[in-house]
Short mmCIF file of C-alpha atoms and ligand atoms in Angstrom, two decimals:
data_model
loop_
_atom_site.label_atom_id
_atom_site.label_comp_id
_atom_site.label_asym_id
_atom_site.label_seq_id
_atom_site.Cartn_x
_atom_site.Cartn_y
_atom_site.Cartn_z
CA MET F 1 12.62 26.50 0.64
CA ARG F 2 15.86 25.12 1.91
CA LEU F 3 15.80 22.33 4.70
CA LEU F 4 18.65 20.77 6.20
CA VAL F 5 18.49 17.32 8.34
CA LYS F 6 21.97 16.93 9.91
CA ASN F 7 23.60 14.78 12.74
CA ILE F 8 21.73 11.84 11.50
CA SER F 9 22.81 8.52 13.49
CA SER F 10 21.20 6.25 11.02
CA LEU F 11 20.70 7.66 7.40
CA VAL F 12 18.63 4.41 5.41
CA THR F 13 19.03 6.16 1.72
CA MET F 14 17.95 2.94 -0.05
CA GLY F 15 20.28 4.27 -2.69
CA GLY F 16 21.38 2.33 -5.90
CA LYS F 17 18.97 1.27 -8.95
CA ASN F 18 15.99 2.92 -9.15
CA GLY F 19 14.25 -0.35 -9.18
CA PRO F 20 13.17 -3.83 -7.62
CA ARG F 21 15.43 -5.21 -4.86
CA CYS F 22 15.67 -8.83 -5.59
CA GLY F 23 16.19 -11.78 -3.16
CA SER F 24 19.22 -10.81 -1.27
CA GLU F 25 19.68 -7.50 -2.65
CA MET F 26 16.70 -6.54 -0.15
CA MET F 27 19.23 -6.95 2.98
CA ASP F 28 21.56 -3.62 1.25
CA ALA F 29 19.42 -0.59 2.37
CA LYS F 30 22.62 1.75 2.08
CA ILE F 31 22.84 3.06 5.18
CA ILE F 32 24.97 5.96 6.23
CA HIS F 33 26.19 6.94 9.70
CA ASP F 34 26.31 10.36 11.01
CA GLY F 35 24.35 11.47 7.64
CA TRP F 36 23.20 14.46 6.26
CA VAL F 37 20.28 15.64 3.79
CA ALA F 38 19.95 18.92 2.32
CA VAL F 39 16.10 19.70 0.78
CA GLU F 40 15.59 22.24 -1.77
CA ASP F 41 11.83 23.13 -2.16
CA ASP F 42 10.47 19.21 -3.06
CA ARG F 43 13.45 17.63 -4.07
CA ILE F 44 16.16 16.23 -2.42
CA MET F 45 18.86 18.36 -3.34
CA SER F 46 22.29 16.56 -1.58
CA LEU F 47 23.22 14.36 0.92
CA GLY F 48 26.26 12.73 2.71
CA SER F 49 28.22 11.86 5.68
CA GLY F 50 30.26 13.81 8.39
CA LYS F 51 30.19 17.77 8.37
CA ALA F 52 26.76 18.97 6.67
CA PRO F 53 27.24 21.90 4.11
CA ASP F 54 26.40 25.61 6.06
CA LYS F 55 24.56 27.34 3.49
CA ASN F 56 21.88 29.47 4.20
CA PHE F 57 18.94 26.97 5.24
CA GLU F 58 15.27 28.35 6.62
CA THR F 59 14.81 25.10 8.57
CA VAL F 60 17.61 22.84 10.13
CA ILE F 61 16.76 19.74 11.79
CA ASP F 62 19.71 18.20 14.26
CA ALA F 63 18.47 13.93 14.01
CA ARG F 64 21.44 13.05 16.66
CA GLY F 65 20.18 9.49 17.77
CA LYS F 66 17.50 9.34 15.41
CA THR F 67 17.08 7.02 12.17
CA VAL F 68 16.10 9.04 8.97
CA THR F 69 14.47 6.83 5.91
CA PRO F 70 12.45 7.18 2.80
CA GLY F 71 9.19 8.07 3.51
CA LEU F 72 6.87 4.88 3.78
CA ILE F 73 4.97 3.58 0.57
CA ASP F 74 1.70 1.75 1.25
CA PRO F 75 1.26 0.02 -2.23
CA HIS F 76 -2.32 -1.78 -1.04
CA THR F 77 -5.30 0.11 0.76
CA HIS F 78 -8.95 0.23 0.50
CA LEU F 79 -8.75 3.65 1.51
CA ILE F 80 -12.41 4.61 0.30
CA TYR F 81 -14.99 3.35 2.27
CA GLY F 82 -18.21 3.76 4.55
CA GLY F 83 -19.20 2.40 7.74
CA SER F 84 -17.15 -0.09 10.08
CA ARG F 85 -17.67 -3.59 10.69
CA GLU F 86 -16.77 -4.39 14.50
CA ASN F 87 -20.23 -6.01 14.21
CA GLU F 88 -18.71 -9.19 13.04
CA LEU F 89 -16.05 -9.58 15.26
CA GLU F 90 -18.17 -11.79 17.66
CA MET F 91 -19.06 -14.02 14.79
CA LYS F 92 -15.63 -14.22 13.44
CA LEU F 93 -14.42 -15.46 17.36
CA LYS F 94 -17.38 -18.14 17.09
CA GLY F 95 -15.56 -19.60 13.95
CA ALA F 96 -17.14 -17.97 10.87
CA SER F 97 -14.84 -17.34 8.23
CA TYR F 98 -14.05 -14.37 6.02
CA ILE F 99 -16.20 -16.27 2.90
CA ASP F 100 -18.42 -17.54 5.21
CA ILE F 101 -19.54 -13.70 5.98
CA LEU F 102 -19.76 -12.50 2.78
CA LYS F 103 -21.60 -15.30 1.05
CA ALA F 104 -24.35 -14.40 3.95
CA GLY F 105 -24.09 -10.90 2.73
CA GLY F 106 -22.14 -9.39 5.11
CA GLY F 107 -18.61 -8.38 4.84
CA ILE F 108 -17.31 -6.15 1.63
CA LEU F 109 -21.41 -6.56 1.34
CA SER F 110 -22.36 -4.58 3.79
CA THR F 111 -19.19 -1.91 3.49
CA VAL F 112 -21.02 -1.62 -0.14
CA LYS F 113 -24.67 -0.75 1.22
CA ALA F 114 -22.81 2.07 3.85
CA THR F 115 -20.81 3.41 0.89
CA ARG F 116 -23.74 3.98 -1.40
CA ALA F 117 -25.37 5.41 1.03
CA MET F 118 -22.38 8.34 1.47
CA SER F 119 -21.80 11.34 -0.46
CA LYS F 120 -18.41 11.64 -2.11
CA GLU F 121 -17.73 14.82 0.43
CA GLU F 122 -18.74 12.20 3.21
CA LEU F 123 -16.30 9.51 1.75
CA LYS F 124 -13.90 11.88 1.36
CA GLN F 125 -13.79 13.41 5.00
CA SER F 126 -13.49 9.92 6.47
CA ALA F 127 -10.75 8.92 4.12
CA LYS F 128 -8.92 12.52 5.31
CA LYS F 129 -9.22 10.69 8.83
CA SER F 130 -7.05 7.59 7.76
CA LEU F 131 -4.75 9.48 5.45
CA LEU F 132 -3.71 11.89 8.27
CA GLU F 133 -3.13 8.51 10.76
CA MET F 134 -0.99 7.54 7.98
CA LEU F 135 0.80 10.25 7.46
CA LYS F 136 1.41 10.61 11.50
CA TYR F 137 2.76 6.66 11.52
CA GLY F 138 5.00 7.71 8.31
CA THR F 139 3.39 6.76 4.82
CA THR F 140 3.88 9.32 2.61
CA THR F 141 2.34 7.85 -0.23
CA CYS F 142 -0.42 5.06 -0.70
CA GLU F 143 -2.23 3.20 -3.43
CA ALA F 144 -6.31 3.57 -2.98
CA LYS F 145 -8.67 1.09 -4.47
CA SER F 146 -12.08 1.97 -4.82
CA GLY F 147 -14.36 -1.60 -4.65
CA TYR F 148 -17.17 -0.54 -2.34
CA GLY F 149 -19.16 1.35 -5.13
CA LEU F 150 -19.74 -1.79 -7.42
CA ASN F 151 -21.82 0.27 -9.69
CA LEU F 152 -20.94 3.03 -12.35
CA LYS F 153 -22.22 5.67 -10.07
CA ASP F 154 -20.47 4.93 -7.13
CA GLU F 155 -17.16 3.69 -8.22
CA ILE F 156 -16.87 6.93 -10.29
CA LYS F 157 -17.95 8.80 -6.84
CA SER F 158 -15.24 6.96 -4.76
CA LEU F 159 -12.32 7.21 -7.61
CA GLU F 160 -13.52 11.45 -8.07
CA ALA F 161 -13.03 11.06 -4.18
CA ILE F 162 -9.37 9.58 -4.63
CA ARG F 163 -8.33 12.23 -7.05
CA GLU F 164 -9.79 15.18 -5.13
CA LEU F 165 -8.23 14.07 -1.79
CA ASN F 166 -4.45 14.28 -3.95
CA PHE F 167 -5.06 18.15 -3.80
CA GLU F 168 -6.43 18.39 -0.31
CA GLN F 169 -3.91 16.73 2.19
CA PRO F 170 -0.28 15.80 1.76
CA VAL F 171 -0.25 11.71 1.12
CA THR F 172 0.19 11.14 -2.59
CA LEU F 173 -2.50 8.65 -3.71
CA ILE F 174 -2.19 6.48 -6.66
CA PRO F 175 -5.78 5.54 -7.93
CA THR F 176 -6.93 1.40 -8.45
CA TYR F 177 -9.95 0.78 -9.99
CA LEU F 178 -11.07 -2.66 -7.87
CA GLY F 179 -14.95 -3.26 -9.69
CA ALA F 180 -14.13 -6.86 -9.06
CA HIS F 181 -14.13 -6.94 -5.71
CA ALA F 182 -17.19 -8.90 -5.31
CA VAL F 183 -20.65 -9.31 -7.30
CA PRO F 184 -22.97 -6.92 -5.86
CA LEU F 185 -26.08 -8.10 -4.52
CA GLU F 186 -28.75 -7.01 -7.26
CA TYR F 187 -26.54 -9.07 -9.54
CA LYS F 188 -26.63 -12.49 -7.31
CA ASN F 189 -28.15 -14.37 -10.07
CA CYS F 190 -26.56 -13.16 -13.01
CA ARG F 191 -22.82 -12.52 -12.44
CA GLU F 192 -22.06 -12.61 -16.01
CA MET F 193 -23.98 -9.36 -16.10
CA TYR F 194 -21.88 -7.56 -13.88
CA ILE F 195 -18.87 -9.02 -15.44
CA LYS F 196 -19.78 -7.86 -18.88
CA GLU F 197 -21.03 -4.31 -17.71
CA MET F 198 -17.95 -4.14 -16.00
CA ILE F 199 -15.82 -5.02 -19.08
CA GLU F 200 -17.74 -3.18 -21.66
CA ASP F 201 -19.39 0.18 -19.53
CA VAL F 202 -17.13 0.65 -16.66
CA ILE F 203 -13.52 0.07 -17.58
CA PRO F 204 -14.19 2.10 -20.62
CA ILE F 205 -15.60 5.40 -18.83
CA ILE F 206 -12.80 5.09 -15.91
CA SER F 207 -10.01 4.80 -18.79
CA ARG F 208 -11.32 7.70 -20.84
CA ARG F 209 -11.48 9.78 -17.78
CA LYS F 210 -8.09 8.72 -16.41
CA LEU F 211 -10.00 8.09 -13.01
CA ALA F 212 -7.65 5.00 -12.38
CA GLU F 213 -3.98 4.26 -13.04
CA PHE F 214 -4.38 0.19 -11.72
CA ILE F 215 -7.15 -2.27 -12.22
CA ASP F 216 -7.53 -4.79 -9.87
CA CYS F 217 -9.45 -7.75 -9.16
CA PHE F 218 -10.07 -10.14 -5.66
CA CYS F 219 -9.25 -13.77 -7.48
CA GLU F 220 -10.41 -16.25 -4.61
CA GLU F 221 -12.57 -18.96 -4.10
CA GLY F 222 -16.19 -17.93 -3.86
CA VAL F 223 -15.38 -14.24 -5.47
CA PHE F 224 -14.04 -14.61 -8.70
CA SER F 225 -12.39 -17.28 -10.52
CA ILE F 226 -9.28 -17.54 -12.85
CA ASP F 227 -11.14 -17.33 -15.81
CA GLU F 228 -13.17 -14.11 -14.71
CA SER F 229 -10.04 -12.38 -13.25
CA ARG F 230 -8.39 -13.17 -16.56
CA ARG F 231 -11.18 -11.34 -18.75
CA ILE F 232 -11.60 -8.47 -16.25
CA LEU F 233 -7.84 -7.57 -15.86
CA LYS F 234 -7.44 -7.94 -19.67
CA ALA F 235 -9.77 -5.30 -20.32
CA GLY F 236 -8.28 -3.07 -18.08
CA ILE F 237 -4.94 -3.64 -19.87
CA ASP F 238 -6.39 -3.25 -23.04
CA ALA F 239 -7.84 0.23 -21.93
CA GLY F 240 -4.51 1.48 -20.93
CA LEU F 241 -4.49 0.56 -17.06
CA LYS F 242 -1.98 -1.67 -15.31
CA ALA F 243 -3.05 -4.82 -13.47
CA LYS F 244 -2.78 -5.84 -10.35
CA ILE F 245 -4.37 -9.11 -8.39
CA HIS F 246 -5.57 -10.24 -5.08
CA ALA F 247 -3.97 -13.72 -5.43
CA ASP F 248 -4.23 -17.03 -3.68
CA GLU F 249 -4.82 -15.51 -0.52
CA MET F 250 -6.95 -18.28 1.02
CA GLU F 251 -7.08 -20.99 -1.68
CA PRO F 252 -4.70 -22.15 -4.16
CA MET F 253 -5.97 -20.65 -7.29
CA GLY F 254 -3.29 -20.20 -9.26
CA GLY F 255 -3.47 -16.29 -8.93
CA ALA F 256 0.29 -15.89 -8.85
CA ARG F 257 0.77 -17.52 -12.62
CA LEU F 258 -2.10 -15.35 -13.87
CA ALA F 259 -0.41 -12.67 -12.80
CA ALA F 260 2.89 -13.73 -14.41
CA GLU F 261 0.80 -14.55 -17.96
CA LEU F 262 -0.55 -10.84 -17.79
CA LYS F 263 2.79 -9.15 -16.35
CA ALA F 264 0.76 -7.55 -13.61
CA VAL F 265 2.75 -4.96 -11.79
CA SER F 266 2.10 -6.61 -8.39
CA ALA F 267 0.26 -10.03 -7.05
CA ASP F 268 -1.07 -9.39 -3.67
CA HIS F 269 -1.52 -11.69 -0.33
CA LEU F 270 -0.08 -14.92 -1.89
CA LEU F 271 -0.29 -17.09 1.51
CA ALA F 272 -1.37 -19.78 -0.81
CA ALA F 273 0.99 -19.11 -3.98
CA ASP F 274 3.33 -22.56 -5.12
CA GLU F 275 6.57 -22.46 -5.68
CA GLU F 276 5.65 -22.83 -9.55
CA GLY F 277 3.53 -19.76 -9.55
CA LEU F 278 6.03 -17.50 -7.58
CA ILE F 279 8.71 -18.54 -9.86
CA SER F 280 6.92 -17.59 -12.76
CA MET F 281 6.10 -14.24 -11.13
CA ARG F 282 9.94 -13.82 -10.55
CA ASP F 283 10.59 -14.59 -14.20
CA SER F 284 7.92 -12.23 -15.40
CA GLY F 285 8.96 -8.88 -12.92
CA VAL F 286 5.65 -9.20 -10.84
CA ILE F 287 6.33 -7.93 -7.25
CA PRO F 288 4.86 -9.67 -4.36
CA VAL F 289 3.01 -7.20 -2.27
CA LEU F 290 2.67 -8.71 1.26
CA LEU F 291 0.19 -7.76 4.07
CA PRO F 292 0.68 -9.93 7.16
CA ALA F 293 -1.15 -7.64 9.11
CA THR F 294 -4.19 -9.09 7.20
CA SER F 295 -3.40 -12.75 7.91
CA PHE F 296 -2.91 -12.19 11.86
CA TYR F 297 -6.26 -10.38 11.82
CA LEU F 298 -8.08 -13.32 9.98
CA MET F 299 -6.73 -15.33 12.49
CA LEU F 300 -5.20 -17.29 9.82
CA GLY F 301 -2.34 -18.99 11.91
CA LYS F 302 -0.03 -18.85 9.20
CA TYR F 303 1.32 -15.88 7.13
CA ALA F 304 2.86 -15.84 3.42
CA ASP F 305 6.09 -17.34 3.01
CA ALA F 306 8.67 -14.25 2.59
CA ARG F 307 11.49 -16.38 3.37
CA LYS F 308 11.04 -18.79 0.38
CA MET F 309 10.08 -15.77 -1.89
CA ILE F 310 13.41 -13.78 -1.01
CA GLU F 311 15.41 -16.98 -1.41
CA LEU F 312 13.97 -17.28 -5.08
CA GLY F 313 15.31 -13.76 -5.55
CA LEU F 314 11.53 -11.96 -5.76
CA PRO F 315 11.54 -8.59 -4.45
CA VAL F 316 9.17 -8.22 -1.78
CA ALA F 317 6.85 -5.56 -1.11
CA LEU F 318 4.87 -4.85 2.20
CA ALA F 319 1.31 -2.79 2.57
CA THR F 320 -1.03 -2.44 5.52
CA ASP F 321 -4.43 -3.88 2.97
CA TYR F 322 -6.21 -0.86 4.98
CA ASN F 323 -9.72 -1.74 4.96
CA PRO F 324 -12.87 -2.16 7.10
CA GLY F 325 -12.76 -5.89 7.39
CA THR F 326 -9.47 -7.61 7.50
CA CYS F 327 -7.43 -4.93 8.38
CA PRO F 328 -8.33 -1.98 9.96
CA THR F 329 -5.08 -0.08 10.51
CA GLU F 330 -3.57 2.83 8.86
CA SER F 331 -0.28 2.03 10.36
CA LEU F 332 2.97 0.70 8.23
CA GLN F 333 4.59 0.25 11.78
CA THR F 334 2.18 -2.43 12.71
CA VAL F 335 2.78 -4.20 9.51
CA MET F 336 6.41 -4.25 10.59
CA THR F 337 5.99 -5.65 13.48
CA PHE F 338 3.97 -8.70 11.80
CA ALA F 339 6.37 -8.92 8.80
CA CYS F 340 9.42 -9.37 11.52
CA PHE F 341 7.61 -11.96 13.82
CA GLY F 342 5.41 -13.41 11.81
CA MET F 343 7.35 -13.86 8.67
CA LYS F 344 10.80 -13.30 9.79
CA MET F 345 11.64 -10.63 7.51
CA ALA F 346 14.78 -8.86 8.94
CA PRO F 347 14.40 -4.81 9.55
CA LYS F 348 16.62 -4.03 6.41
CA GLU F 349 14.32 -6.40 4.57
CA ILE F 350 11.35 -4.69 5.93
CA ILE F 351 12.25 -1.03 4.89
CA THR F 352 13.46 -2.28 1.58
CA ALA F 353 9.80 -3.80 1.42
CA MET F 354 8.02 -0.28 2.68
CA THR F 355 10.32 1.97 0.17
CA MET F 356 11.99 1.09 -2.96
CA ASN F 357 10.07 -2.53 -3.47
CA ALA F 358 6.68 -0.61 -2.73
CA ALA F 359 7.55 2.21 -5.06
CA CYS F 360 7.75 -0.47 -7.98
CA ALA F 361 4.63 -1.73 -6.75
CA ILE F 362 3.01 1.11 -7.71
CA SER F 363 5.12 2.37 -10.73
CA ARG F 364 6.91 5.32 -8.78
CA GLU F 365 10.49 4.37 -8.66
CA ASN F 366 12.24 7.19 -10.35
CA GLU F 367 10.36 9.65 -7.97
CA ILE F 368 10.10 8.03 -4.51
CA GLY F 369 11.53 5.00 -2.63
CA SER F 370 15.06 6.27 -2.04
CA ILE F 371 16.81 9.25 -0.70
CA GLU F 372 18.83 10.54 -3.48
CA GLU F 373 19.70 13.35 -5.48
CA GLY F 374 16.88 14.65 -7.55
CA LYS F 375 13.99 12.85 -5.67
CA LYS F 376 11.08 13.66 -3.99
CA ALA F 377 11.94 14.72 -0.77
CA ASP F 378 9.17 12.81 1.12
CA ILE F 379 11.52 11.80 4.56
CA VAL F 380 10.56 10.13 7.54
CA ILE F 381 12.82 10.81 10.67
CA PHE F 382 12.24 8.15 13.66
CA ASP F 383 13.04 8.77 17.24
CA CYS F 384 15.35 5.92 17.23
CA PRO F 385 18.86 5.21 17.31
CA ASN F 386 18.99 2.56 14.40
CA LEU F 387 16.59 0.79 12.09
CA ASN F 388 16.35 -2.33 14.20
CA TYR F 389 15.01 -0.36 17.33
CA ILE F 390 11.88 0.78 15.17
CA VAL F 391 10.91 -2.86 14.66
CA TYR F 392 12.07 -4.19 17.97
CA HIS F 393 10.38 -1.75 20.44
CA PHE F 394 6.98 -2.70 18.86
CA GLY F 395 3.14 -1.32 19.29
CA ILE F 396 4.00 2.37 19.37
CA ASN F 397 4.26 5.28 17.09
CA HIS F 398 8.35 5.98 16.98
CA VAL F 399 7.93 8.85 14.32
CA SER F 400 9.42 12.18 15.08
CA ILE F 401 9.19 14.06 11.99
CA VAL F 402 7.68 13.85 8.54
CA ILE F 403 8.68 15.75 5.73
CA LYS F 404 6.49 15.31 2.59
CA ASN F 405 7.52 17.45 -0.68
CA GLY F 406 10.25 19.26 1.70
CA LYS F 407 7.59 20.58 3.93
CA ILE F 408 7.10 19.43 7.61
CA VAL F 409 3.94 18.05 7.92
CA VAL F 410 4.07 16.14 11.05
CA ASN F 411 6.39 17.29 13.92
CA ASN F 412 6.10 15.56 17.23
CA THR F 413 8.81 17.13 18.81
CA ASN F 414 7.05 20.15 20.71
CA GLY F 415 8.27 22.24 17.94
CA GLY F 416 11.91 21.69 19.44
CA ILE F 417 13.79 20.72 15.91
O1 IZC M 1 -13.74 -5.05 2.85
O2 IZC M 1 -13.40 -7.29 3.46
N1 IZC M 1 -10.17 -8.97 1.20
N2 IZC M 1 -11.12 -7.32 0.38
C1 IZC M 1 -10.56 -8.58 -0.16
C2 IZC M 1 -11.29 -7.14 1.14
C3 IZC M 1 -10.19 -8.21 2.01
C4 IZC M 1 -11.53 -5.84 2.07
C5 IZC M 1 -13.16 -6.09 2.91
ZN1 ZN M 2 -6.97 -6.07 -0.85
#
C-alpha cells in the first residue's frame, strides 16, 4: 500500500537525531513548507518539498492549507480504570485537597474498588472508548499504567488488558506497572507488608511474564516516601523494568534527585522540584514529563517551571496524565493550551515535547517521534495553516486526518481527501 500526502503548507518533521531535544533545541522543529510525505505499507518512504513524486499511489491526500506533524505521543496515562469520580467535584470546590480526599478513602482508593469489581473485558471496553477519543485528537501512541488493582490478581488483569488492547485498536500502548500508586485499604495498618509483597511477589511475576516495560511509583507526601520509592523502583530495575516516577508534584520530596540516582527514563510532574534536582536529572539523562492539564484541574494556581527546565537544557516532554481523578481528558490538544498559556511554552517547543521528546520518555525514539525515512508512518494532518494556529485557536479539535502505521484511521474530511 502506497500513500502520498502532498501540497502540505507546513510539514513539521522533527528530523534530526533520534534522541532528546534539549533546551533551545526544542525550538528546532525542522519545518518544511510546501512539503510532501510518501508512505509505503507501515513506514515513511520519503519526504521533501516542492513537486511530489507521481509514482502510483493508491491514496493521495491534498494537504493544502494544512499542518502535518508526527503522530502525537502521550507518555503518561492511567488508562485502565473502572468508574469515574465526578462526585469529588463539590468536595474539591469546598477546598478539600487531593491528598485529603485520598486519606479519607476516596480518590485513588474509590477507583480501586470500581476497578476490582470489573472484568478484564469490561475494563478493555471502557479503555477502548478513551483510546478512540485519543486517536481522534491525534494521539497514535500512549503509555498506559496499571495501578488501580493493587493486588496481584487485579494488577495482572489490568496489564493483560493493556497487552490485549494493543491488538484490538490502532493506538500503540506501552505498559507500565504502578502497584505503588497507593497503599490499598486492606494494608492500611501494615504498609510494609504491601511493599514487601510488591517487591517479592508481584514484580518478579510481571517481569517474567513480560507484562510491563516500565515500573512507576507515586512518590508523594502521604503516599510513598523517598526510601520506599527507592526500594520499589530498584526492585523493578533489578527485574529488568525501566523506571518512571511521579516526582515532586505537590511537596518537594527529592523525587527529581531519586530519578537521577536511579537513572530513571522519566520523572513526571515536578512542580515542586528544586533547581539542584533538575540539574541532577539533566546530568543523568532523565526526561522531565510535564502534565499541565493536571495542575489546572487540581486548581493548584501554579504549573511546573517549564521555562527554567528549558533554560537549564532539559528535554521537556508533555503528557495528559489521563486519569479519572486529576485529569479526565484524553486530549493532547487540551494539554497544548495549558502548556502554552500556563507554562509559556512556544508552539515549536510544545510539538517537540509531544513527539520526539515524548518518544524518548517511552524509549521509542528509534521508531516514532519524527517524520523521517524508515520511521513508522504515524502522521497527523491538522486543518490549520501553521503550527502556531493549532495552539492559538484553542478548545476545539483541529484534526483532519490521522494515519497510523500507514493507514487512515481518522478522517474528518467527509471522505473528500
Ligand atoms: O486516580 O488520582 N496522581 N495518581 C497520581 C493519580 C493522580 C490518579 C488518580
Ligand atoms: Zn500520573
